Structure formats: structure tokens, C-alpha cells
Short mmCIF file of C-alpha atoms in Angstrom, two decimals:
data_model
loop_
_atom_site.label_atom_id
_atom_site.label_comp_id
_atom_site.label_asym_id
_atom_site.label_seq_id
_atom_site.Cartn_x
_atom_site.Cartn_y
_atom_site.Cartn_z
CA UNK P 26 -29.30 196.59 -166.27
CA UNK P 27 -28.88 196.82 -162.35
CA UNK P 28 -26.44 198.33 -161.10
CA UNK P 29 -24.26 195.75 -159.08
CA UNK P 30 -22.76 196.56 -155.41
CA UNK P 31 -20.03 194.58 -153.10
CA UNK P 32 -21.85 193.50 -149.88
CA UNK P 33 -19.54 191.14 -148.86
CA UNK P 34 -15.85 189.24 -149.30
CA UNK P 35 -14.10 186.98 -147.82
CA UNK P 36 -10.28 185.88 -148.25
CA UNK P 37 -7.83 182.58 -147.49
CA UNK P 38 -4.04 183.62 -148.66
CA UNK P 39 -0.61 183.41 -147.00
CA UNK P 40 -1.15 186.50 -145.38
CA UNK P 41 -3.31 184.87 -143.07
CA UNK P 42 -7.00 184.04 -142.85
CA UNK P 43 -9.46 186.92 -144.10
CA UNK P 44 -9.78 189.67 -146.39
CA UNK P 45 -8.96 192.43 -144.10
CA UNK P 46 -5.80 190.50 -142.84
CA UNK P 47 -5.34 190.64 -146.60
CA UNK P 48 -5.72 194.08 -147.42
CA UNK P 49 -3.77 195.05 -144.24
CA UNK P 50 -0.84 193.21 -145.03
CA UNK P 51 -0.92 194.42 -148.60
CA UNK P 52 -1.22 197.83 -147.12
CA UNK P 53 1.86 197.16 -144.37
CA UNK P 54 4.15 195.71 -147.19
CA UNK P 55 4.66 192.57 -145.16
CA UNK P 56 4.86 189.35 -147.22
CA UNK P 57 3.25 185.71 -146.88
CA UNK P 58 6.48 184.33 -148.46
CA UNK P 59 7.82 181.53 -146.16
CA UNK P 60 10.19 178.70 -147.14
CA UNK P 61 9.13 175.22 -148.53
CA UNK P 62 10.43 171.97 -148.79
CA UNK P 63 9.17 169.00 -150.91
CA UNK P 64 10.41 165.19 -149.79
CA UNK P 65 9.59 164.09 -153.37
CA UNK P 66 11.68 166.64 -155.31
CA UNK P 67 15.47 165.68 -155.07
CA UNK P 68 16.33 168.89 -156.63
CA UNK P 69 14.40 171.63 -155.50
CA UNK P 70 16.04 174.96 -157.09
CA UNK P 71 12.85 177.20 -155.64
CA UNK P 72 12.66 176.64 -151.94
CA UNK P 73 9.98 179.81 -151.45
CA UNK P 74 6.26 180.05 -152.05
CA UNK P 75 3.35 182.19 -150.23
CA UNK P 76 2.07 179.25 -148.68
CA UNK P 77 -0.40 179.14 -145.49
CA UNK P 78 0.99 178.89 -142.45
CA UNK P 79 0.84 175.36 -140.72
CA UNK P 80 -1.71 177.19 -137.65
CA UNK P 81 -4.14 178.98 -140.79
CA UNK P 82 -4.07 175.23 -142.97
CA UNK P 83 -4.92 173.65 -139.65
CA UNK P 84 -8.13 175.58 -138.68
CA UNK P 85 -9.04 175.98 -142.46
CA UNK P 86 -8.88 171.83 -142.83
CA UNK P 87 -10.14 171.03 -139.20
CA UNK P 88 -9.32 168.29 -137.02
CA UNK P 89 -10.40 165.49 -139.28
CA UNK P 90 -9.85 166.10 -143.09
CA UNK P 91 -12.94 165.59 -145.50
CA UNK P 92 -13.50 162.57 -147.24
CA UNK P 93 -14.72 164.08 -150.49
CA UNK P 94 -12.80 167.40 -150.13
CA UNK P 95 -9.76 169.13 -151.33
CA UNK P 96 -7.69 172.07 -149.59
CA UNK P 97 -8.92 173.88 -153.01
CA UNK P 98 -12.72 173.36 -152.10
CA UNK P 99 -12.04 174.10 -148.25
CA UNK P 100 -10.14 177.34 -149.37
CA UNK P 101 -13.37 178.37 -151.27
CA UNK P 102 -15.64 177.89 -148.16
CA UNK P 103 -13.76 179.34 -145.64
CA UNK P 104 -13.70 182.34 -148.00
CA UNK P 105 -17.01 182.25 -148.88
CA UNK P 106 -18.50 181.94 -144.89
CA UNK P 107 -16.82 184.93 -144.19
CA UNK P 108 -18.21 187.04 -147.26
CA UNK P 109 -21.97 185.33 -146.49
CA UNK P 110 -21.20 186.54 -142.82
CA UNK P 111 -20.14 189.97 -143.55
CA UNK P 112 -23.25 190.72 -146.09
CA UNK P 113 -25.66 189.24 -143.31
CA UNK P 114 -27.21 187.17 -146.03
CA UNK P 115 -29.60 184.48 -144.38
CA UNK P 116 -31.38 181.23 -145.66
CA UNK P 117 -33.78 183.74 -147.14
CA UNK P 118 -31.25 185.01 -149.65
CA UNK P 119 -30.15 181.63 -151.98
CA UNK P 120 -32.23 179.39 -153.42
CA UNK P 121 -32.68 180.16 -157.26
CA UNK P 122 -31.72 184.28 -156.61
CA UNK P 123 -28.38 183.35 -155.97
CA UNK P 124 -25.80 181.89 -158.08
CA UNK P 125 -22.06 181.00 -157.64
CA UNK P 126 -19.06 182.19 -160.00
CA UNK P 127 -15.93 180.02 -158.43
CA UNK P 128 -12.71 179.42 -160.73
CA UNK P 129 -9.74 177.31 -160.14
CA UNK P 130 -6.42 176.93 -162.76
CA UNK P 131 -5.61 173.22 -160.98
CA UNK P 132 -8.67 171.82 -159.18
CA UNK P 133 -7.70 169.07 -156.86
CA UNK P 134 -4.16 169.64 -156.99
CA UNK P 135 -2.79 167.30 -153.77
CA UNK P 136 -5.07 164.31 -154.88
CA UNK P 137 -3.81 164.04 -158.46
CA UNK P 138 -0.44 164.37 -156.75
CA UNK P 139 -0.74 161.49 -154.64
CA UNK P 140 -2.15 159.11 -156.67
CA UNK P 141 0.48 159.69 -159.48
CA UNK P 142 3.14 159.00 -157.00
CA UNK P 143 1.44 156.17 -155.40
CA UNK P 144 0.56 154.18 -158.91
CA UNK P 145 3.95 155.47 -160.36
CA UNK P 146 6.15 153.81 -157.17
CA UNK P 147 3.77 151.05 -156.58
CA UNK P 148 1.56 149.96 -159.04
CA UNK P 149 -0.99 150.30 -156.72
CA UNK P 150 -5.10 150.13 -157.88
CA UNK P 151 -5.69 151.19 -154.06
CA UNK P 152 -5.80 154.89 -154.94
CA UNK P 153 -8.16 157.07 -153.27
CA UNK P 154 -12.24 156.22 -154.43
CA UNK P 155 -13.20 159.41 -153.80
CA UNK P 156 -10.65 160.76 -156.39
CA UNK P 157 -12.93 161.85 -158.92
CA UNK P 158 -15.15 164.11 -156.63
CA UNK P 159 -11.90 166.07 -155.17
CA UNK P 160 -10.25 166.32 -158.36
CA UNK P 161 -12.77 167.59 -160.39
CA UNK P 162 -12.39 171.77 -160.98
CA UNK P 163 -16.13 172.44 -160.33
CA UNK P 164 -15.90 170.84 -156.84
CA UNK P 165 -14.90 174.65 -155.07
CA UNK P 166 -17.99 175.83 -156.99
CA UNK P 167 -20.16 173.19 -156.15
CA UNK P 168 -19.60 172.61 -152.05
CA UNK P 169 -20.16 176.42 -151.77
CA UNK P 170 -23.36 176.23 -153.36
CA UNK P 171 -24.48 173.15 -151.26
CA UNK P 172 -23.19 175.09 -148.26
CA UNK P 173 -25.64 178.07 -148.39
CA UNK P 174 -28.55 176.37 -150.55
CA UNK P 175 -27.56 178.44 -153.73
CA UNK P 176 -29.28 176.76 -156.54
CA UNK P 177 -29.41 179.63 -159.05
CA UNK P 178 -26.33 178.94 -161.50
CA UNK P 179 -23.58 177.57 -160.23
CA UNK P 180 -20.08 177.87 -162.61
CA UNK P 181 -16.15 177.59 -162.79
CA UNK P 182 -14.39 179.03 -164.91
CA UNK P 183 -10.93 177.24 -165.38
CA UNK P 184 -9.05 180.06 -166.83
CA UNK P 185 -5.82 179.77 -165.61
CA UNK P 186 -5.04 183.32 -164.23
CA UNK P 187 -7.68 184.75 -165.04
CA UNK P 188 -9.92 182.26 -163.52
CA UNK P 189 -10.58 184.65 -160.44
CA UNK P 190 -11.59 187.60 -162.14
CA UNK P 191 -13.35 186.07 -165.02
CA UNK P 192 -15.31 184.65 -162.29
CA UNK P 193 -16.28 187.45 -160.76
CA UNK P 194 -16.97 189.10 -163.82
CA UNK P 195 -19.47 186.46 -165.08
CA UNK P 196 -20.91 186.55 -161.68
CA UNK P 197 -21.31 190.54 -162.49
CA UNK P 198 -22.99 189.95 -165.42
CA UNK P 199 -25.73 187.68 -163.97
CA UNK P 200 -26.37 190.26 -161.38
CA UNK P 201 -26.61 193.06 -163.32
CA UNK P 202 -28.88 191.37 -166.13
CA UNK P 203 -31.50 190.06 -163.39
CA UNK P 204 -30.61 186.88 -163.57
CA UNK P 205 -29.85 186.11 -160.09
CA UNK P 206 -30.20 188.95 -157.31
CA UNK P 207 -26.90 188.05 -155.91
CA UNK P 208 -23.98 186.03 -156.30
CA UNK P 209 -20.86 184.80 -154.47
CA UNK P 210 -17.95 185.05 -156.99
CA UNK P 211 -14.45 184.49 -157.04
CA UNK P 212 -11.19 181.90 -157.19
CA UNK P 213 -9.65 179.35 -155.13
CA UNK P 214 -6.34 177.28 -155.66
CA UNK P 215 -4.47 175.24 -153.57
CA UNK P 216 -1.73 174.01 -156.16
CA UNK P 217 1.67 173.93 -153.73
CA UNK P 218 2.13 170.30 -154.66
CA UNK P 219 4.93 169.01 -155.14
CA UNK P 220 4.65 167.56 -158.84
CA UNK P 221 2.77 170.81 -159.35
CA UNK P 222 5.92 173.10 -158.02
CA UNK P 223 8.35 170.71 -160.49
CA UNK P 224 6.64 171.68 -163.71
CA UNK P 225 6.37 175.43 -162.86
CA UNK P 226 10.24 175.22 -161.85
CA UNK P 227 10.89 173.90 -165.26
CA UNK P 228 8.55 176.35 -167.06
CA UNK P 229 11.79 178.74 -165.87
CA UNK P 230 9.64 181.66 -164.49
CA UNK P 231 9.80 181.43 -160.75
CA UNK P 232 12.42 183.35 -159.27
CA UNK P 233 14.63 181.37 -156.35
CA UNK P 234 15.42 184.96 -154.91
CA UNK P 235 12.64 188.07 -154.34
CA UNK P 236 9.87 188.37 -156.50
CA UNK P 237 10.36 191.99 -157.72
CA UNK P 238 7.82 193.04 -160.28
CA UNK P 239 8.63 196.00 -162.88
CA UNK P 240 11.91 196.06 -161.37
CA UNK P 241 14.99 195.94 -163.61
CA UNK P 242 16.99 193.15 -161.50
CA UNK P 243 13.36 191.07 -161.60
CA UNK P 244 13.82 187.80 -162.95
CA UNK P 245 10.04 185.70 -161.97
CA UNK P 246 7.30 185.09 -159.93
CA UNK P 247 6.47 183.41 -157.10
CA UNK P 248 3.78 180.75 -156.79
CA UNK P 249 1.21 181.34 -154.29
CA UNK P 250 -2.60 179.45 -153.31
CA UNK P 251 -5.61 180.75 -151.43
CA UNK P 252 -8.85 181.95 -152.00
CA UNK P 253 -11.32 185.36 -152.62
CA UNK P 254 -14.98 185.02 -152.36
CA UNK P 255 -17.01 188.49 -153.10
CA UNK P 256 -20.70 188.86 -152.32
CA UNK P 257 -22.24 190.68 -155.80
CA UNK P 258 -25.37 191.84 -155.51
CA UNK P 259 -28.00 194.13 -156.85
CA UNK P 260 -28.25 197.30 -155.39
CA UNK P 261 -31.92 197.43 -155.44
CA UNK P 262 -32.01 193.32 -153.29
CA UNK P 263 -29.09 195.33 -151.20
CA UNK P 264 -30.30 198.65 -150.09
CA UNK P 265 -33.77 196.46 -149.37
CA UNK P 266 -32.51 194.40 -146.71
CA UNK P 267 -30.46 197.19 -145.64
CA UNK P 268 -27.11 195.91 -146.78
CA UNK P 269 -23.72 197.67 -145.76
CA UNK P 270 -22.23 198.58 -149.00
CA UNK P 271 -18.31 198.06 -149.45
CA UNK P 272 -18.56 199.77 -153.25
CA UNK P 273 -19.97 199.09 -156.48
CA UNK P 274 -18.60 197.09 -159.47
CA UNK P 275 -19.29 199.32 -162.28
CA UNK P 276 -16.89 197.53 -165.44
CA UNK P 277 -15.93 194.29 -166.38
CA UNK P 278 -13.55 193.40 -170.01
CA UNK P 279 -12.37 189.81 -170.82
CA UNK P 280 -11.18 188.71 -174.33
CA UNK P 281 -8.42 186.34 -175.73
CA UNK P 282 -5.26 187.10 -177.50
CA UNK P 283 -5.73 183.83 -179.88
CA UNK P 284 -2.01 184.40 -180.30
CA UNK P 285 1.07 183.00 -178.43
CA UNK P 286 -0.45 180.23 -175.90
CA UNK P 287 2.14 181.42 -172.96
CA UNK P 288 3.75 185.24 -174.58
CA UNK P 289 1.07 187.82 -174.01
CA UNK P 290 -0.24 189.76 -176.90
CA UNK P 291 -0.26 193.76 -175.43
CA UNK P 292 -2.63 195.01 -177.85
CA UNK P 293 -5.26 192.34 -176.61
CA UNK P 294 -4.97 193.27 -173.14
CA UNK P 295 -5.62 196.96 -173.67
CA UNK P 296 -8.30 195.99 -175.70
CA UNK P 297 -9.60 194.59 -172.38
CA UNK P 298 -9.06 197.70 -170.27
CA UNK P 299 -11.00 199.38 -172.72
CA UNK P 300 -13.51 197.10 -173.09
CA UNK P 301 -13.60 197.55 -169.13
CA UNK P 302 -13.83 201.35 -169.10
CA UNK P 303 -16.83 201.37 -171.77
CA UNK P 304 -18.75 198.71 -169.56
CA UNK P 305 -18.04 201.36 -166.59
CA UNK P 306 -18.85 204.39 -168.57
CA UNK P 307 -15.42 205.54 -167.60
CA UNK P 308 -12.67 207.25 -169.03
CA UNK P 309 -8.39 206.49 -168.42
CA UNK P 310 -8.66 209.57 -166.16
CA UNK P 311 -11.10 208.40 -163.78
CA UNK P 312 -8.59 205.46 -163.00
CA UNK P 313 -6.67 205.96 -159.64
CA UNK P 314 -4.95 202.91 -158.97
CA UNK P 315 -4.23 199.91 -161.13
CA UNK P 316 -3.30 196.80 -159.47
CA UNK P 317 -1.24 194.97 -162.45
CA UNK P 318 -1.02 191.50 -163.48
CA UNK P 319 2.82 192.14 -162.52
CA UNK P 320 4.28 188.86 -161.91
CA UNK P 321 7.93 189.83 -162.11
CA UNK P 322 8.61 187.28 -164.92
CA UNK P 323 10.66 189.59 -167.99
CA UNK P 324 7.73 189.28 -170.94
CA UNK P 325 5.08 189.59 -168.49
CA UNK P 326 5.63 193.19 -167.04
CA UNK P 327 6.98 194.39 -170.57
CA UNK P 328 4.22 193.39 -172.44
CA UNK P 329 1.35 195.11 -169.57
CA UNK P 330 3.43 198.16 -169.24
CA UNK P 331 2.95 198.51 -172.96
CA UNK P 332 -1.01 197.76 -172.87
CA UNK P 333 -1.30 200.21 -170.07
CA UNK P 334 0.51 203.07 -172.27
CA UNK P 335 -1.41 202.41 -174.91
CA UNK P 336 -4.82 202.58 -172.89
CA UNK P 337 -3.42 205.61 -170.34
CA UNK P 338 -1.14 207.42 -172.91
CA UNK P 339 0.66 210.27 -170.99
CA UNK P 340 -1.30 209.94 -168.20
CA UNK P 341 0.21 206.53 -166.86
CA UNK P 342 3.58 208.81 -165.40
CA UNK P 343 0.65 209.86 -163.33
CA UNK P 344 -1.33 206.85 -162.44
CA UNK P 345 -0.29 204.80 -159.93
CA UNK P 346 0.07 201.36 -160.24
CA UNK P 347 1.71 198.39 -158.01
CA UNK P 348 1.94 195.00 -158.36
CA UNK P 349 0.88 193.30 -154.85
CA UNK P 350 1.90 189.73 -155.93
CA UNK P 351 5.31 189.68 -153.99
CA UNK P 352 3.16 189.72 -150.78
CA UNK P 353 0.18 187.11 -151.43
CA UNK P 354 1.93 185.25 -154.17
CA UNK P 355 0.34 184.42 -157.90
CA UNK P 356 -1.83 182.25 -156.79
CA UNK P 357 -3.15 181.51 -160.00
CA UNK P 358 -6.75 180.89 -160.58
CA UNK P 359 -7.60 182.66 -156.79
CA UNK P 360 -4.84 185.48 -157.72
CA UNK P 361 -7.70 187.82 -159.82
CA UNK P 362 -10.14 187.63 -156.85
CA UNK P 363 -7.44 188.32 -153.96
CA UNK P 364 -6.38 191.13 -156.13
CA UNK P 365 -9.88 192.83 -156.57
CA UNK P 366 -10.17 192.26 -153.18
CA UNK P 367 -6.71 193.95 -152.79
CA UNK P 368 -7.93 196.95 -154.85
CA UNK P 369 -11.22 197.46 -153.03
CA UNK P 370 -9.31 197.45 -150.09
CA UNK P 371 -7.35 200.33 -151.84
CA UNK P 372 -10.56 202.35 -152.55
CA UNK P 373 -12.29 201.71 -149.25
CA UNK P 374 -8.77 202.69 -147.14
CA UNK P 375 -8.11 205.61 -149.70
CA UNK P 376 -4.08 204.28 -149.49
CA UNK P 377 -2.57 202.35 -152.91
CA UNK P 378 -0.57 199.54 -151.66
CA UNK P 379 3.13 198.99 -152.46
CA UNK P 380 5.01 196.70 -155.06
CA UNK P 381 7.57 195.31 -152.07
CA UNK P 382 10.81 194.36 -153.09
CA UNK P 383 11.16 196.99 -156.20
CA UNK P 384 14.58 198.41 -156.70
CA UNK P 385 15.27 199.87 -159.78
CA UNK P 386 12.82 201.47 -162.59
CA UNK P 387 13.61 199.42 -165.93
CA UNK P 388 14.35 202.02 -168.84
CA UNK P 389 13.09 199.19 -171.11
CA UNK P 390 9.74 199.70 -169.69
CA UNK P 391 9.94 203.19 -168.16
CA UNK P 392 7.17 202.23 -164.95
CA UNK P 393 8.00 204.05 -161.62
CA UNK P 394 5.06 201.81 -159.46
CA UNK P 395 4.30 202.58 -156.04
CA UNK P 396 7.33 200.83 -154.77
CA UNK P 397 7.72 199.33 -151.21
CA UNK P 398 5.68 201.81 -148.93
CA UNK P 399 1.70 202.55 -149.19
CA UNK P 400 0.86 205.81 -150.53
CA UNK P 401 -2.18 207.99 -149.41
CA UNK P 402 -4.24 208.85 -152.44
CA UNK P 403 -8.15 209.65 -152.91
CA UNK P 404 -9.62 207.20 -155.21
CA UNK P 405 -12.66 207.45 -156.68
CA UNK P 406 -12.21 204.18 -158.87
CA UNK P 407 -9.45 201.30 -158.90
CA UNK P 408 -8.87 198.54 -161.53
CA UNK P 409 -7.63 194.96 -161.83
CA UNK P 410 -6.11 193.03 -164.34
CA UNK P 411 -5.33 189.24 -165.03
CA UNK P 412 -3.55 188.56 -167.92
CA UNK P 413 -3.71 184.16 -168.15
CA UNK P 414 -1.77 181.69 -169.76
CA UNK P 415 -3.78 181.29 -173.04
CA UNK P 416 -3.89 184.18 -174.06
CA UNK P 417 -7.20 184.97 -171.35
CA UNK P 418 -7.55 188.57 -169.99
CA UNK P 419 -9.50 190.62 -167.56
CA UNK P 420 -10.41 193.76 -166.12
CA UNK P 421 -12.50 194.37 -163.06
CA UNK P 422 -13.11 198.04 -162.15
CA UNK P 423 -14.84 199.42 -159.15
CA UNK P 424 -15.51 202.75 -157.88
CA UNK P 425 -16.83 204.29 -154.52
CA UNK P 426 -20.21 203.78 -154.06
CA UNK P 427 -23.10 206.74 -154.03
CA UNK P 428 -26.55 206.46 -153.82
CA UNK P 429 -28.84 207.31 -156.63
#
């Protein structure tokens, strides 16, 4: 198996356009939250999301909007030409040795919208032709791979939550079993709709105040949309063309609870820690910084607080852990890859960024996280975990890379 190294990643989110902006405001503490309004909801009881701002949508969508693409697929290739750029891959480096790993929960969110409110108010057979093509979840996937001339294998994963980092695992997997030299790997979502917004509203797990995860006064999550592209690639194609290595992906876990469809099952998801660690060849200790799931909802942070006892034991009072969701948003099938990117950012900058907005340690969970300021730390390996609707985890790990 080859070992598999981060050469490049790129990042859309409400933070602003790219990863560093990203990991910077992650690091800072400064949130992406900004109001919302919907002219099609007549009672709107959330009025918050980490949505782009109007400036970032407009130079992500251009001047004049695609005919065949959605903001989903646009997300995707603005993240993904700014991964390609920073690995300095060329022409040279697709064809058939590269694949692409992109998930999405929703797909073409803002068609499906539109044309359910224009056939539900009028009747109308005029809907959009090119429906099918911008709905569809593999479209993120497949303009990237058109894009840069990628025509190894090209997937999406449609994972709900875990979409992102299932992604990137499978793209991990590819990599490391020769498969494909490289591959560009990640999520992309673009699901602030406002048909899309109702139904999570009545789901009852977005919060209309702060999103505070692990706190005790938490009470949900706040919906979010972007984008995290990650160049994977073998270290031996890497250190050939003289690649700058960010770090190396040494661990990948992903199972299902086949339980409760929406509940999380705690004993599956340290299951897929540990499944994580093996693939690594790492223990609990060698864990610096976890950044959780943590979506602020009640069961959520209960249950993961519980599968990260049972995988760190004692040694959790010592491990520090945040949730960075309260800055970028869950952004659903993109929220695993911003979050690995998130983490790398940790390892790379040495600092584990805050969970903003915490106020009170919950004695029904007992999890002091790195609350509301970055802390220092050296970190010689980070993890990330997605816990999905369905029952769908996984665990990314990656540690500080050194040559053979």
C-alpha cells in the first residue's frame, strides 16, 4: 500500500473563499453566520445560516450563470481550481492516474426548488430542460473531472453528512492501493433553499439563537453550504515531481449503525475511530486534536461524547477537542471535507481551533472542549469525524508528514 500525502486543498464556505481564509477564521473564532430571509416561507422561525456572502456567490457564479450548472457543482470547482493550483498539478497529471471522490447530501438543491414552486403555483410544463443535468448528485463530481481531464474513476458518494469525508476516504483508498496516483476528493453542498430550510426547520434541530455545541444551554445546529476539495496523492508520484507536502493521511474508518435512521448509535461510531486508528497504525494517545461531529443538537453531542470515552477512556479529560461548526456551519455533505481541512489546518498551524459560542460544560456529558479562543498545542496527528443521518460514520486522521 502507498502511503498517501495532502498536496493540495481548496475551500468555498461562509467564511469566505479559500481554505486558508477557512482555517484562519476557524483559528480567529470569527463566524460566517449572517442573517437570511426566504420570500417563499411565510413563517420563517430560523432567520440565520452560514451562507456566502452576496460579493463570494457573485465571483464563485460569474457574470452569466451556467446553463447546465448548479451553485453545488460551481462550489466544487472553485474548490477544486484552487487545490489543482496549490499542488502545481498540470495536464500531465489526470488522465486515467487521477480519479475524483466528490459527495453531496442534496445535489441540485435551487433547481428542484424552483421547479416545485413553479409547477406547484402554476401548472407550468415550462420548467427548466436542463433540469436533469443540474439536479443530478454526480454533477459536482462529474464537471470537476471534465475540468482537469480526470478520467480515472470518478464517484459521489451521497452520504448525507458523511458524504465529505467518506469521499475523501474512498479517494484514500484508491491512492493508497495504486489505483490512481492521485485524486481530488471531497464535498460540496449548496442546499440554502428555501423549501430545503422548511423541512430542516420542521425536523426541530436548528437552533433560532447561537449554535453552541457541547454546551449545556445548546439547543441545535445551524445549516451551512460550501465546498472542500483535497489533492490525495501518492507520496512516491509527489516527492517525484517535487510536490510541497501539506501532511499525510495515514487512517480512514467508515461503518453504519443499521440502527435508528436519524438517533446515532455511540458504540458504532467508536467502532469507527477505531477502525480509523488501526488503518493509521495509531493508538488513542497519539491523537491531539479531535474535531467532533458536534452539531449542538441534544442527542448528537451526547451520543459522540460517549463514543469518544469509550475509544479515549481517561485520556479524553486530556484531549482536546472542539467543534468548529458554529463558524462554517453544518454544511452537510461538504461539512466532513471543510472539517479535515479545518483539522489539517490545526496540525500544519500547531494551534486547535475553538468551539465559539460555548458557555457552560454539560454534567450530562462531562466535555470541557476548547471553548471560544484557539489554543497553542504541538500536534503530531489530528482526527475528524462525521457522524450522518443513516446511521453513516467516518473518521479521517492525519498526522505531520516525515520522510522515509
Amino acid at each position: 500500500m502507498s502511503r498517501v500525502v495532502v498536496t493540495g486543498r481548496g475551500a468555498v464556505s461562509a467564511c469566505g473563499l479559500g481554505a486558508d481564509v477557512l482555517i484562519d477564521a476557524t483559528q480567529a473564532g470569527t463566524s460566517g453566520v449572517k442573517p437570511i430571509h426566504f420570500d417563499d416561507l411565510d413563517a420563517q422561525r430560523v432567520k440565520t445560516a452560514a451562507r456566502l456572502s452576496e460579493a463570494d456567490l457573485a465571483q464563485v457564479l460569474g457574470e452569466k450563470t451556467h446553463r447546465m450548472r448548479e451553485p453545488v457543482a460551481e462550489y466544487a470547482l472553485t474548490a477544486a481550481r484552487e487545490a489543482v493550483a496549490q499542488a502545481g498539478l498540470t495536464e500531465d497529471h489526470f488522465g486515467d492516474s487521477c480519479g475524483v471522490s466528490i459527495g453531496s447530501g442534496f445535489g441540485g438543491g435551487q433547481t428542484l426548488n424552483i421547479n416545485y414552486l413553479k409547477l406547484g403555483r402554476e401548472g407550468s410544463m415550462r420548467l427548466d430542460p436542463m433540469s436533469v443535468p443540474k439536479i443530478m448528485n454526480n454533477a459536482a463530481a462529474s464537471w470537476v473531472s471534465m475540468e482537469f481531464g480526470a478520467t480515472g474513476p470518478a464517484l459521489c458518494l451521497a452520504t448525507a453528512c458523511s458524504s465529505g469525508s467518506q469521499s475523501i476516504g474512498m479517494g484514500y483508498q484508491m491512492v493508497a492501493s495504486g489505483q490512481v496516483d492521485r485524486c481530488l476528493a471531497g464535498g460540496a453542498e449548496a442546499c440554502l433553499e428555501s423549501g430545503v430550510f422548511r423541512v430542516w426547520e420542521l425536523l426541530r434541530v436548528m437552533t433560532a439563537e447561537q449554535n453552541r455545541p457541547f454546551s449545556k444551554d445548546r439547543n441545535g445546529m445551524i445549516l451551512g453550504e460550501g465546498a472542500g476539495v483535497l489533492v490525495l496523492e501518492s507520496l512516491e508520484s509527489a516527492e517525484a515531481r517535487g510536490a510541497t507536502i501539506l501532511c499525510e493521511l495515514v487512517g480512514f474508518g467508515t461503518n453504519s449503525d443499521a440502527g435508528d435512521l436519524l438517533r446515532p448509535d455511540p458504540n458504532r461510531a467508536a467502532a469507527c475511530m477505531r477502525m480509523a486508528l488501526k488503518s493509521a497504525d495509531l493508538t488513542p494517545s497519539d491523537i491531539g486534536y479531535v474535531n467532533a461531529h458536534g452539531t449542538g443538537t441534544v442527542a448528537n453531542d451526547v451520543n459522540e461524547v460517549t463514543a469518544l470515552r469509550d475509544v479515549f477512556g481517561a485520556e479524553l479529560d486530556g484531549l482536546d477537542v472542539s467543534s468548529t461548526k458554529p463558524i462554517h456551519g453544518h454544511a452537510l455533505g461538504a461539512a466532513g471535507a471543510l472539517e479535515m481541512i479545518v483539522a489539517i489546518g490545526a496540525l500544519q498551524r500547531q494551534s486547535v481551533p475553538p468551539t465559539i459560542n460555548f458557555t457552560e460544560v454539560d454534567p450530562k456529558i462531562g466535555l470541557d472542549p476548547v471553548a471560544n479562543v484557539a489554543k497553542p498545542k504541538p500536534l503530531a496527528a489530528v482526527m475528524s469525524n462525521s457522524l450522518a443521518f443513516g446511521g453513516i460514520n467516518a473518521t479521517l486522521i492525519a498526522k505531520a508528514y516525515a520522510p522515509n
